[in-house]
Short mmCIF file of the N, C-alpha and C atoms (twelve columns), coordinates in Angstrom:
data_MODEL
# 
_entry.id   MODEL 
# 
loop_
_atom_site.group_PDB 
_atom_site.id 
_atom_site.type_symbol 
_atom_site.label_atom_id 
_atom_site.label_alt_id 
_atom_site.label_comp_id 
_atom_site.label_asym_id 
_atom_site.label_seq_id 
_atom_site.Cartn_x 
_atom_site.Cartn_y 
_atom_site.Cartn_z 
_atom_site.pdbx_PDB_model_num 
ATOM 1   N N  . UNK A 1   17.832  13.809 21.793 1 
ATOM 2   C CA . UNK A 1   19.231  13.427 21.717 1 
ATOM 3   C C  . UNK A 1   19.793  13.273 23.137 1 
ATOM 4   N N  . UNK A 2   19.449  14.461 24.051 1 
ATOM 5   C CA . UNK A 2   20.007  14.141 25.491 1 
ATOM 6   C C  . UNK A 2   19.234  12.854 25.844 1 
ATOM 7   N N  . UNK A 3   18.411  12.138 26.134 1 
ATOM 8   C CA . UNK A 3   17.784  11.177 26.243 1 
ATOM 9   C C  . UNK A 3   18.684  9.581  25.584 1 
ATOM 10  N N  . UNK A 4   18.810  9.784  24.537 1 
ATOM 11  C CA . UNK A 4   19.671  8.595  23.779 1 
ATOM 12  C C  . UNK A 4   20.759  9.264  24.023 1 
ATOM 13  N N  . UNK A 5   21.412  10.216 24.374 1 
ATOM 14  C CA . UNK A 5   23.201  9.861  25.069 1 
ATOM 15  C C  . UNK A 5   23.129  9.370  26.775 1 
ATOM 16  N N  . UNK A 6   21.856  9.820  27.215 1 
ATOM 17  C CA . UNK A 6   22.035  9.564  28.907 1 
ATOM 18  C C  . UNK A 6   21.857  8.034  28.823 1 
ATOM 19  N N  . UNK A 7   21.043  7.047  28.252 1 
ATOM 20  C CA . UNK A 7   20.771  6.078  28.050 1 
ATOM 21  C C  . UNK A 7   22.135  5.226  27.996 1 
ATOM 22  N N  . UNK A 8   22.451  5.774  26.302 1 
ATOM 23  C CA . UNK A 8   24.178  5.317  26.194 1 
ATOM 24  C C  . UNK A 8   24.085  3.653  25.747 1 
ATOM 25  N N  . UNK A 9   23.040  3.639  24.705 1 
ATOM 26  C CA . UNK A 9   23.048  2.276  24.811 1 
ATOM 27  C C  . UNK A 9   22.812  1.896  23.360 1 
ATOM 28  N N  . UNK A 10  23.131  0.348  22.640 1 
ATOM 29  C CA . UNK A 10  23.491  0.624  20.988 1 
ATOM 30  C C  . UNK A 10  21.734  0.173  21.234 1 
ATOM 31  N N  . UNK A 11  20.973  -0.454 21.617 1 
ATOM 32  C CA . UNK A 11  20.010  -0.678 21.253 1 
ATOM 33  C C  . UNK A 11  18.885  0.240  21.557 1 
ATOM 34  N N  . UNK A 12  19.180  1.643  21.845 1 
ATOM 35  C CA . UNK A 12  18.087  2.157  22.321 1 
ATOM 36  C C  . UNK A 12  18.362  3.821  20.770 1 
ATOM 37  N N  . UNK A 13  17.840  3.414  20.621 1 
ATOM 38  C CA . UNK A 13  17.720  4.172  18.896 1 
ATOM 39  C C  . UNK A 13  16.388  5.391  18.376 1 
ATOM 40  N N  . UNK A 14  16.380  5.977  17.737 1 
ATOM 41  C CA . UNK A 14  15.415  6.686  17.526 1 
ATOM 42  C C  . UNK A 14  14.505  6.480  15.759 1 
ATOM 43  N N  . UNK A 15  13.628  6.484  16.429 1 
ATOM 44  C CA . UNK A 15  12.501  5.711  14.970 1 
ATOM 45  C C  . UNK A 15  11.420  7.186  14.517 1 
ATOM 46  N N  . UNK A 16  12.047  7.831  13.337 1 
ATOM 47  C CA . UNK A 16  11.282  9.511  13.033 1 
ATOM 48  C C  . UNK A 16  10.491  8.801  12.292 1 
ATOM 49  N N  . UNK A 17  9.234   9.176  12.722 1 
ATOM 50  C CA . UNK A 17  7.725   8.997  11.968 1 
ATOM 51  C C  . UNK A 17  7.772   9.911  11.134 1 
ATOM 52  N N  . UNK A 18  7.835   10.089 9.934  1 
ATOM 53  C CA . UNK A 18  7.866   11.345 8.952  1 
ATOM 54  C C  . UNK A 18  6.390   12.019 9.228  1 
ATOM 55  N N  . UNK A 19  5.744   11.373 8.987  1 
ATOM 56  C CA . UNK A 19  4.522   12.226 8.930  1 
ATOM 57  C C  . UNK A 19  4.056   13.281 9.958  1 
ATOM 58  N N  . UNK A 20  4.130   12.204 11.390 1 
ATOM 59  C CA . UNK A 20  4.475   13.215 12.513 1 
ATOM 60  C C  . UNK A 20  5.307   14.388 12.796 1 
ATOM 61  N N  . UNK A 21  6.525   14.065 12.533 1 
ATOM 62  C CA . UNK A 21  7.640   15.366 12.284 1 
ATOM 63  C C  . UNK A 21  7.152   16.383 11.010 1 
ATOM 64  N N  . UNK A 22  6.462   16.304 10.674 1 
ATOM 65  C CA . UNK A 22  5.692   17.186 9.170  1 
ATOM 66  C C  . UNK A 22  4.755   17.950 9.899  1 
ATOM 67  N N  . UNK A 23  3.797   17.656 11.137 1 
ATOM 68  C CA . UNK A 23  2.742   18.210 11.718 1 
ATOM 69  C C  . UNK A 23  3.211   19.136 12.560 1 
ATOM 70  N N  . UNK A 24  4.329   20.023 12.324 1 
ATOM 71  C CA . UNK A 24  4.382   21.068 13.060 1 
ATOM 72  C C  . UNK A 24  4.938   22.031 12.529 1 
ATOM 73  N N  . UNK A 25  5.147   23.343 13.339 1 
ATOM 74  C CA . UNK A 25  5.570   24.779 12.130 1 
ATOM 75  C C  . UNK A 25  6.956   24.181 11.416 1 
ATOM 76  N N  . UNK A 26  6.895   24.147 10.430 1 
ATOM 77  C CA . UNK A 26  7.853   24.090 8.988  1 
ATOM 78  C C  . UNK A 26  9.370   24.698 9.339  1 
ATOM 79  N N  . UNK A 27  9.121   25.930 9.764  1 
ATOM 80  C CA . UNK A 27  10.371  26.723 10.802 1 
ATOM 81  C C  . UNK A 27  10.540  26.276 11.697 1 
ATOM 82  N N  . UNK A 28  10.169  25.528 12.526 1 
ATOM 83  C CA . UNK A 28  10.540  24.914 13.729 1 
ATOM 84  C C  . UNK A 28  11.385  23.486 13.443 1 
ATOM 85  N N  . UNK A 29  10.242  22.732 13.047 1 
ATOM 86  C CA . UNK A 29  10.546  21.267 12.825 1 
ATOM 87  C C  . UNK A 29  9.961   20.526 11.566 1 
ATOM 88  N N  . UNK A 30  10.898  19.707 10.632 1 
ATOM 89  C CA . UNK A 30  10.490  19.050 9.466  1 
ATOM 90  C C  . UNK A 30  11.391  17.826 9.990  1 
ATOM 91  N N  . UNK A 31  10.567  17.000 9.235  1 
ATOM 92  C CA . UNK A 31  11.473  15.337 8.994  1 
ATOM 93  C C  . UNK A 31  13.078  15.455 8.562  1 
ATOM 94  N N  . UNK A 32  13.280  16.216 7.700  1 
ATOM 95  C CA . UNK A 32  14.347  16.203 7.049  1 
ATOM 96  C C  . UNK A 32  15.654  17.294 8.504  1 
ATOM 97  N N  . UNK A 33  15.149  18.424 9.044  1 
ATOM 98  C CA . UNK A 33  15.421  18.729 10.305 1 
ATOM 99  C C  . UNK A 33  15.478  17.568 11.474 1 
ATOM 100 N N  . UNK A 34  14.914  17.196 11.784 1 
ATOM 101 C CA . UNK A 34  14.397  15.861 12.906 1 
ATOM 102 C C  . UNK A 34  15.767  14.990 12.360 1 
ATOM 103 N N  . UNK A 35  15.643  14.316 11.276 1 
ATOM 104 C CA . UNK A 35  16.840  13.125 10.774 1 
ATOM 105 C C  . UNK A 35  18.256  13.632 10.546 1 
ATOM 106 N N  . UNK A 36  18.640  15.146 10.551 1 
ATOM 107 C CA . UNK A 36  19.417  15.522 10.364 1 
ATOM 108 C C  . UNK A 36  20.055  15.720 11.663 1 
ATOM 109 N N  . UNK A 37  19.532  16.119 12.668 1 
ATOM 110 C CA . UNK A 37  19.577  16.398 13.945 1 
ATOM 111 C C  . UNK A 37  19.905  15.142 15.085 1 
ATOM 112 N N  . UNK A 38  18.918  14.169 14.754 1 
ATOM 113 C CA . UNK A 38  19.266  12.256 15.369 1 
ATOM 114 C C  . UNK A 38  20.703  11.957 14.878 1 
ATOM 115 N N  . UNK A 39  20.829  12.236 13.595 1 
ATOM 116 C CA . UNK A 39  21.939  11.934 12.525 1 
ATOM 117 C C  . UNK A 39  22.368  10.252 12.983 1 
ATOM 118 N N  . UNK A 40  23.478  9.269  12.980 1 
ATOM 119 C CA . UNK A 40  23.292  8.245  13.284 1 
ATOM 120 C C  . UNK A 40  22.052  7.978  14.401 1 
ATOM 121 N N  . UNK A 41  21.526  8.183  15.231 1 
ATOM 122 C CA . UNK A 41  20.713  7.708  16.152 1 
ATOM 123 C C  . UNK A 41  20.085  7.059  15.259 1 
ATOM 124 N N  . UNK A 42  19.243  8.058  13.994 1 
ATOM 125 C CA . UNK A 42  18.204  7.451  13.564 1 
ATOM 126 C C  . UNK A 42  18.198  5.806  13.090 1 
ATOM 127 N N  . UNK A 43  17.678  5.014  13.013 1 
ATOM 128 C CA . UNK A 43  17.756  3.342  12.516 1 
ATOM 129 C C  . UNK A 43  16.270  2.659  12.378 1 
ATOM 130 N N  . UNK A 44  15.136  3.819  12.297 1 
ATOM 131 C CA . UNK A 44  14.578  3.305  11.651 1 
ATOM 132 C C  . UNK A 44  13.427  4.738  11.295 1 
ATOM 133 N N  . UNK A 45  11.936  4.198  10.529 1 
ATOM 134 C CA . UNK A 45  11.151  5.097  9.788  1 
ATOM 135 C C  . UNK A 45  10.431  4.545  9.986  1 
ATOM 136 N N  . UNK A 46  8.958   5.422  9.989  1 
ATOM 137 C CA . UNK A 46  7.874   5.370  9.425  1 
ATOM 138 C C  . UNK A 46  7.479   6.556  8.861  1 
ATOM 139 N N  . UNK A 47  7.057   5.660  7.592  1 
ATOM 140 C CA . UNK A 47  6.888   6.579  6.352  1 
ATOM 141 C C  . UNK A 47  5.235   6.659  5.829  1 
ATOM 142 N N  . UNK A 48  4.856   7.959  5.928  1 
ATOM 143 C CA . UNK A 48  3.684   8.130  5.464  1 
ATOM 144 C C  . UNK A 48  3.448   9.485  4.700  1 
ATOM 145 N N  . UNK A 49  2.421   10.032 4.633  1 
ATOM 146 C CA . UNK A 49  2.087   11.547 3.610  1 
ATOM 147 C C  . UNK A 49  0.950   11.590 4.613  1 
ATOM 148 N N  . UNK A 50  0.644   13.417 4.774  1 
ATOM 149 C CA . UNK A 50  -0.632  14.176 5.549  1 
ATOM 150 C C  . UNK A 50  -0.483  15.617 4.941  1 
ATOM 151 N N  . UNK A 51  -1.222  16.633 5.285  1 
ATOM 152 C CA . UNK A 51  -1.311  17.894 4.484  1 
ATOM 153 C C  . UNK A 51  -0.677  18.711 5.423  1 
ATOM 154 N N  . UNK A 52  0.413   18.011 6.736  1 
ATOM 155 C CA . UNK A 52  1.311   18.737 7.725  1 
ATOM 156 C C  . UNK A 52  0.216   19.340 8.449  1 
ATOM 157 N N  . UNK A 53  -1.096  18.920 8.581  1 
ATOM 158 C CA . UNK A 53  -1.733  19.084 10.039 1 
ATOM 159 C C  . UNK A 53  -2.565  18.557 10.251 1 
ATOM 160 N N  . UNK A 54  -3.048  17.449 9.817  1 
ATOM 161 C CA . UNK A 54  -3.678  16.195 10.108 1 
ATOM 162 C C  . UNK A 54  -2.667  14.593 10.464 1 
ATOM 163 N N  . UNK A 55  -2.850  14.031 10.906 1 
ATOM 164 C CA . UNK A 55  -1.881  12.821 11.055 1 
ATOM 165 C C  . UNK A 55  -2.886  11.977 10.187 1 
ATOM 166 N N  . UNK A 56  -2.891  12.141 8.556  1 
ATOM 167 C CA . UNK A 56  -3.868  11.321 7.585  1 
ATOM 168 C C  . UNK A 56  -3.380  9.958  7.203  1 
ATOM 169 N N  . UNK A 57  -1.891  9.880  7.814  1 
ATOM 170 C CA . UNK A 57  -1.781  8.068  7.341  1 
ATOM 171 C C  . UNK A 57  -1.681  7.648  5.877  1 
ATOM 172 N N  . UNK A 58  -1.335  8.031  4.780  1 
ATOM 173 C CA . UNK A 58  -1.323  8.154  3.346  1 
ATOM 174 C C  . UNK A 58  -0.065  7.926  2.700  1 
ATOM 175 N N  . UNK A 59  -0.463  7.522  1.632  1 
ATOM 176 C CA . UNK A 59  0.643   6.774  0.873  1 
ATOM 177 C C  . UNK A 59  1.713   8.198  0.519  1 
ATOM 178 N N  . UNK A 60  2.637   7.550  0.869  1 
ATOM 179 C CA . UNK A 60  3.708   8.602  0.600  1 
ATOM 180 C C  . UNK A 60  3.778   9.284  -1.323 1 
ATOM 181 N N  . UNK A 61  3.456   10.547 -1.195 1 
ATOM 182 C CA . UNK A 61  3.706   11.267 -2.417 1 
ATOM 183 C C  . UNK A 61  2.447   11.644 -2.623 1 
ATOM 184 N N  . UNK A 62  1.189   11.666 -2.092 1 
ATOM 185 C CA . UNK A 62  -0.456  11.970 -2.024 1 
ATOM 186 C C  . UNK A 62  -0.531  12.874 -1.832 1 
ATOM 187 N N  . UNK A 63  0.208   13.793 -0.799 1 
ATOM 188 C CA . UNK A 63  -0.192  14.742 0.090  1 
ATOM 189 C C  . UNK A 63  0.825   15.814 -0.295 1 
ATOM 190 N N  . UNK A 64  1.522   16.752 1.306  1 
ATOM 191 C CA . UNK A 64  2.549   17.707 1.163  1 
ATOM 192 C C  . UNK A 64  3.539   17.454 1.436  1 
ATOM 193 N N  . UNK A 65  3.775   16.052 2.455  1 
ATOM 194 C CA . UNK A 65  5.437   15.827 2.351  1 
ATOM 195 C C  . UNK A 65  6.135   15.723 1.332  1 
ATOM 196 N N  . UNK A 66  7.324   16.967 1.495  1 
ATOM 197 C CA . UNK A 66  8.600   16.772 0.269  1 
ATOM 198 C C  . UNK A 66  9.359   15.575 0.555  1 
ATOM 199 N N  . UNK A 67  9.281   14.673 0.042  1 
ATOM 200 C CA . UNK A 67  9.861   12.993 0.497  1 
ATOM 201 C C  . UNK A 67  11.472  13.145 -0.365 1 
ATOM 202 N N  . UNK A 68  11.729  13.778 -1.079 1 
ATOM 203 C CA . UNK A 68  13.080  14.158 -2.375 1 
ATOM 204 C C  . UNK A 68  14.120  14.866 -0.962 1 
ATOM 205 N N  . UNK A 69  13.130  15.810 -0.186 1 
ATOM 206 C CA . UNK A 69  14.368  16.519 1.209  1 
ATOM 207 C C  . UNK A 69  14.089  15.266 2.058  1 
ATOM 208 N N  . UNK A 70  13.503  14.469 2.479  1 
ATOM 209 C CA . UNK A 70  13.609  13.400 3.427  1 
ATOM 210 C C  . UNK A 70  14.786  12.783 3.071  1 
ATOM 211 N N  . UNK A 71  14.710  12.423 1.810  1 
ATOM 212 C CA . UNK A 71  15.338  10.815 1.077  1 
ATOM 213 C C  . UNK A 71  16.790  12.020 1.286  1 
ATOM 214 N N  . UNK A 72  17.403  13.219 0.913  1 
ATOM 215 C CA . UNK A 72  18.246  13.895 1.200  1 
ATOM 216 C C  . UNK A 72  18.720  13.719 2.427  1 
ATOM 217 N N  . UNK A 73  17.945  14.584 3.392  1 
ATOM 218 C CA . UNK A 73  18.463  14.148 4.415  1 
ATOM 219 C C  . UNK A 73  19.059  12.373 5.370  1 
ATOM 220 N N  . UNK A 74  18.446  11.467 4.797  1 
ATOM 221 C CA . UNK A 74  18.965  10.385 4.686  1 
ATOM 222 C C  . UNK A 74  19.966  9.935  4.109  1 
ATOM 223 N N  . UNK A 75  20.054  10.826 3.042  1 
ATOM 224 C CA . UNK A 75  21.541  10.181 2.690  1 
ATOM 225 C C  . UNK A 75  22.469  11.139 2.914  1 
ATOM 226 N N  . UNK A 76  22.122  12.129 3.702  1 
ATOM 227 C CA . UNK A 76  23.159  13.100 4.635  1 
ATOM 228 C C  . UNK A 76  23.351  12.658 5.368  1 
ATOM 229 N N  . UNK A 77  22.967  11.909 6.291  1 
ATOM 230 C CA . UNK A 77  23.150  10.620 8.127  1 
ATOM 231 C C  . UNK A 77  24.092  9.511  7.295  1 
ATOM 232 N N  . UNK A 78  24.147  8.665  6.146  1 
ATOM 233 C CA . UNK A 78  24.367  7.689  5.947  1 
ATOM 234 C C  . UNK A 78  23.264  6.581  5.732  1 
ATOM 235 N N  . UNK A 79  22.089  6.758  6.160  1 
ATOM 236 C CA . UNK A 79  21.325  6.115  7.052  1 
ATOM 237 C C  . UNK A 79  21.178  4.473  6.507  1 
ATOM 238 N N  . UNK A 80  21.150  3.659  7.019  1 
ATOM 239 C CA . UNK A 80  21.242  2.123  7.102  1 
ATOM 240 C C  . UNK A 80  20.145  1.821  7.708  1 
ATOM 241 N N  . UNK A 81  18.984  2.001  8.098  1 
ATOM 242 C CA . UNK A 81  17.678  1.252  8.881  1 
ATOM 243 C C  . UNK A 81  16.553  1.270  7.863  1 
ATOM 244 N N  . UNK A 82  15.607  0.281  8.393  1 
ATOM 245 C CA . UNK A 82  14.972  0.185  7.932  1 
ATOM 246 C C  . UNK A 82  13.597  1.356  7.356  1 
ATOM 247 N N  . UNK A 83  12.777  0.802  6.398  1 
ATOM 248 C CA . UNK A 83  11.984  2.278  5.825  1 
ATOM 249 C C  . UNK A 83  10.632  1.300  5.927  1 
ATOM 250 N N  . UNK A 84  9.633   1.789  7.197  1 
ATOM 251 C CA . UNK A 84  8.094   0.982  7.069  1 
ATOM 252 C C  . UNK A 84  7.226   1.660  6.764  1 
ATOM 253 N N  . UNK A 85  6.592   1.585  5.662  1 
ATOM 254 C CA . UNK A 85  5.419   2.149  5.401  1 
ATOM 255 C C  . UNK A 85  4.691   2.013  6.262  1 
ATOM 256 N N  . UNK A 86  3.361   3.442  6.968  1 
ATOM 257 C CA . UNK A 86  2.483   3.196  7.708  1 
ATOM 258 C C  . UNK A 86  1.420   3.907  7.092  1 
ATOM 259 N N  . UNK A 87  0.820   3.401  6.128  1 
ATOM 260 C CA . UNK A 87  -0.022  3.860  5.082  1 
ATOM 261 C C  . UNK A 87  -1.716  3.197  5.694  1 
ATOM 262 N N  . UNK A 88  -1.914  2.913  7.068  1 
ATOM 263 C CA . UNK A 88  -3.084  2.212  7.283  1 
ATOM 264 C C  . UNK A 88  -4.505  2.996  7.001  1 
ATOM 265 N N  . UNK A 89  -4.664  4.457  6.620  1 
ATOM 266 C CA . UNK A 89  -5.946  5.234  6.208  1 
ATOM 267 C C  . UNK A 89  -5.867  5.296  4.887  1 
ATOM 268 N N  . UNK A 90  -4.659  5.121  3.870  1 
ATOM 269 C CA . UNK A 90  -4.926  4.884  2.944  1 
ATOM 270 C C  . UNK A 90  -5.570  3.133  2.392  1 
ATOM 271 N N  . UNK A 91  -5.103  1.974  3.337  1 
ATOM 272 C CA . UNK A 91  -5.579  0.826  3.168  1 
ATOM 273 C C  . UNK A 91  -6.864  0.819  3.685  1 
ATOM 274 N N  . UNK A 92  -7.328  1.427  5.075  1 
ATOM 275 C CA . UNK A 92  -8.395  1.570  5.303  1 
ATOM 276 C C  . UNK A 92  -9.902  1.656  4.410  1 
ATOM 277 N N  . UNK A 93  -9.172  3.116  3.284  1 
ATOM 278 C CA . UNK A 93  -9.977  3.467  2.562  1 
ATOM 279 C C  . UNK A 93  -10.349 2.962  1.525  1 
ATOM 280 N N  . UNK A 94  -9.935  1.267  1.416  1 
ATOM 281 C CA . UNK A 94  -10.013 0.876  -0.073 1 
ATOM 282 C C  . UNK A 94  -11.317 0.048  0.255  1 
ATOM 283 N N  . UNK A 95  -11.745 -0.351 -1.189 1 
ATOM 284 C CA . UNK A 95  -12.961 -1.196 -0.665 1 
ATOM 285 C C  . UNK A 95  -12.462 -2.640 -1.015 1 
ATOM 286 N N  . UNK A 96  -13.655 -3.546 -0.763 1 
ATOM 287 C CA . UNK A 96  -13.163 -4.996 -1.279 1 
ATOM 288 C C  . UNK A 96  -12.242 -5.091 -2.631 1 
ATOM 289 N N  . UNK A 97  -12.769 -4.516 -3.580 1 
ATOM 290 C CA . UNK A 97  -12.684 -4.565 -5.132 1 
ATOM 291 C C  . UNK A 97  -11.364 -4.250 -5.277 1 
ATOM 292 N N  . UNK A 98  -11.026 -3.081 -4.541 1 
ATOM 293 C CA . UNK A 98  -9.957  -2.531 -4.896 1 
ATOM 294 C C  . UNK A 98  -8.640  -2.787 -3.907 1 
ATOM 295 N N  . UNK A 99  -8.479  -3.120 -2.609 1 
ATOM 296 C CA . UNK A 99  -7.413  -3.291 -1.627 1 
ATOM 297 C C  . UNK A 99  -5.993  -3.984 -2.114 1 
ATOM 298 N N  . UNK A 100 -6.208  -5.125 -3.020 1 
ATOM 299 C CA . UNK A 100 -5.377  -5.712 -3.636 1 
ATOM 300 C C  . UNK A 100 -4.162  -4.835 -4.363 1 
ATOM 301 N N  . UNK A 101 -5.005  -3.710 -5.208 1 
ATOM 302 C CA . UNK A 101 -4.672  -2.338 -5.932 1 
ATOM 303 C C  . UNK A 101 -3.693  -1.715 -5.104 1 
ATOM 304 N N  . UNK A 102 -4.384  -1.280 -3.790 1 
ATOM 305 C CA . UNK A 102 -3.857  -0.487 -2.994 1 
ATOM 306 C C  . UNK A 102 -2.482  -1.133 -2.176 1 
ATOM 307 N N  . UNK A 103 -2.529  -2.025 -2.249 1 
ATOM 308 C CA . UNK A 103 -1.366  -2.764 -1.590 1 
ATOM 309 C C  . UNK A 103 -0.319  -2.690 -2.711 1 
ATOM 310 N N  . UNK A 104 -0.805  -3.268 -3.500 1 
ATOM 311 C CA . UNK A 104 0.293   -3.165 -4.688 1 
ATOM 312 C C  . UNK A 104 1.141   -1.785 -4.965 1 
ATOM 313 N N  . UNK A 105 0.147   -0.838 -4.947 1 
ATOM 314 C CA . UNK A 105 0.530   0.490  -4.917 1 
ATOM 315 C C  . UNK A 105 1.978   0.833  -4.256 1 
ATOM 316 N N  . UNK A 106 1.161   0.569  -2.541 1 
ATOM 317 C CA . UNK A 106 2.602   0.965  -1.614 1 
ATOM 318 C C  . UNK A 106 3.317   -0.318 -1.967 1 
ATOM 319 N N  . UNK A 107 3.586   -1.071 -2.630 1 
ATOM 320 C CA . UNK A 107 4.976   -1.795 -2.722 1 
ATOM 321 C C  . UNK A 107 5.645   -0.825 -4.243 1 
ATOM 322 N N  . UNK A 108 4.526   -0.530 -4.894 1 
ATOM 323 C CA . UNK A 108 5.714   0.402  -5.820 1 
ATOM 324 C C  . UNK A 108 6.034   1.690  -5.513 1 
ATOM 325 N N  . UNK A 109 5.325   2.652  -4.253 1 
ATOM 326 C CA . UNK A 109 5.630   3.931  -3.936 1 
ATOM 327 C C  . UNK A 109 7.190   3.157  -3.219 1 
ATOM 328 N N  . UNK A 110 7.428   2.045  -2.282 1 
ATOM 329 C CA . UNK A 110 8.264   1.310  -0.878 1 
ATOM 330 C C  . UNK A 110 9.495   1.623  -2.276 1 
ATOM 331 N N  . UNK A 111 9.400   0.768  -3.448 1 
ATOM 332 C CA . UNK A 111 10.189  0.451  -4.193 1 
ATOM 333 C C  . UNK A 111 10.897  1.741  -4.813 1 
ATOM 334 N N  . UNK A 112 9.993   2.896  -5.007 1 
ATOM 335 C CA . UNK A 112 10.489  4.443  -5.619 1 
ATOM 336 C C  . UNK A 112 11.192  4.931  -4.495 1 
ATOM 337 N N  . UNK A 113 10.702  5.014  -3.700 1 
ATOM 338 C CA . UNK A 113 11.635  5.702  -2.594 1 
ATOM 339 C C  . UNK A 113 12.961  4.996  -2.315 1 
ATOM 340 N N  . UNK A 114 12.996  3.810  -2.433 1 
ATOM 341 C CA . UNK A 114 13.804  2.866  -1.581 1 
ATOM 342 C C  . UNK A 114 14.933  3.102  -3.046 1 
ATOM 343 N N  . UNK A 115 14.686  3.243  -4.610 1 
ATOM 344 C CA . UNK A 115 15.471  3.811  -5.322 1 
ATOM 345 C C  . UNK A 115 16.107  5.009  -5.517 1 
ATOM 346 N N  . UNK A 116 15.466  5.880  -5.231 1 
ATOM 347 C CA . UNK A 116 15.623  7.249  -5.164 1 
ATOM 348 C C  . UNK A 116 16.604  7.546  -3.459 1 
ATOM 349 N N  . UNK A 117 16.610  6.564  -3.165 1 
ATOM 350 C CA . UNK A 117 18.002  6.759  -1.922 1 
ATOM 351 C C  . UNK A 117 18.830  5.830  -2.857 1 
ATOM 352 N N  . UNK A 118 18.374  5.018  -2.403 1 
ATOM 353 C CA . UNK A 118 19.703  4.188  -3.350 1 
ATOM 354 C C  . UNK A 118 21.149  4.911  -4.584 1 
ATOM 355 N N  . UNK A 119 20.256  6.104  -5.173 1 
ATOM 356 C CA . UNK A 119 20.538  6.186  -6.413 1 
ATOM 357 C C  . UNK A 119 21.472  7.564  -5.852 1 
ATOM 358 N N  . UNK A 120 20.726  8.335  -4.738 1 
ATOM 359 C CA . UNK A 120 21.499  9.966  -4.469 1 
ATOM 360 C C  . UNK A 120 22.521  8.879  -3.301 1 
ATOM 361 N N  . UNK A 121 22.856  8.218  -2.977 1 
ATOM 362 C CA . UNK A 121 23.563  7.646  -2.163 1 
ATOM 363 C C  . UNK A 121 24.626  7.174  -3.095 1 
ATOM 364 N N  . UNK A 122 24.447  6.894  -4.439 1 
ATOM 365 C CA . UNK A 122 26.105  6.452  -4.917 1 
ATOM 366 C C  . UNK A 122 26.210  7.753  -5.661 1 
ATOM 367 N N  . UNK A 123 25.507  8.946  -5.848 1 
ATOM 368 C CA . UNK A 123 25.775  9.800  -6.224 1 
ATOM 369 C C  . UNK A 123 26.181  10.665 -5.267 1 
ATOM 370 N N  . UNK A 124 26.216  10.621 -4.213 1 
ATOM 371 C CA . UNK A 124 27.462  11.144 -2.863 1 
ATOM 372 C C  . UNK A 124 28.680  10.195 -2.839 1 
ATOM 373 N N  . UNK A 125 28.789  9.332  -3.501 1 
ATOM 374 C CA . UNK A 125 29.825  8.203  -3.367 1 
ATOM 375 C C  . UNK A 125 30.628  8.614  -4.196 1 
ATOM 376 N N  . UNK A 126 30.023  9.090  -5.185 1 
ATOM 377 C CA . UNK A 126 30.781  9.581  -6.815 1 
ATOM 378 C C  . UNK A 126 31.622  10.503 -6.689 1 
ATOM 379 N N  . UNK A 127 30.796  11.772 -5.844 1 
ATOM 380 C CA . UNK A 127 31.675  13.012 -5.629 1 
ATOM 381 C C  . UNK A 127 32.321  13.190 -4.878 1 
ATOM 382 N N  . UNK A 128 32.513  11.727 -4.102 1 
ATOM 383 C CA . UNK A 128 34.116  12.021 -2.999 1 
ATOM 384 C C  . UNK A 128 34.941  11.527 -3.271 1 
# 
């Protein structure tokens, strides 16, 4: 945060890798801590799943990230940026036969998440 106020600038923004912010003590630092903390800074994501101490690259909801306190804390910021899947060890791992599958996949995990804000976001709208 001291870094993006010394800067002071609209285009210089902060992008929380979820998965990364997951790989460290739980008491210290989580994604949902990290985005709460940027609060507007944040404007953009990368979104993945790991078992919080591997950086495994995985389709979000596979693993141990709680993605329900992410998508929370996002709609505690307001947040307006974009959400990129970086699922490349789960695409990695597909074979010929199946990659097509796997793609399809993360457009319906992109699509659950991208509802599940949508949905606690007019349900903060409701109760004010």
């Amino acid at each position: 945060i001291a870094h993006l106020k010394a800067v002071d600038d609209d285009a210089f923004v902060a992008c929380v890798d979820i998965g990364h912010a997951e790989m460290f003590n739980d008491e210290i630092v989580t994604a949902p801590k990290m985005i709460r903390a940027l609060g507007p800074y944040v404007q953009a994501l990368h979104v993945h799943d790991n078992d919080k101490r591997f950086d495994s690259h995985q389709l979000p909801g596979t693993m141990k990230i709680d993605f329900d306190a992410v998508i929370d804390a996002l709609v505690d910021i307001n947040y307006q940026g974009d959400l990129t899947l970086e699922c490349d060890n789960y695409v990695y791992q597909s074979t010929k036969n199946n990659l097509e599958d796997r793609i399809k996949q993360m457009a319906i995990v992109a699509r659950q998440l991208a509802d599940l804000f949508e949905k606690k976001m007019k349900e903060k709208c409701t109760r004010k």
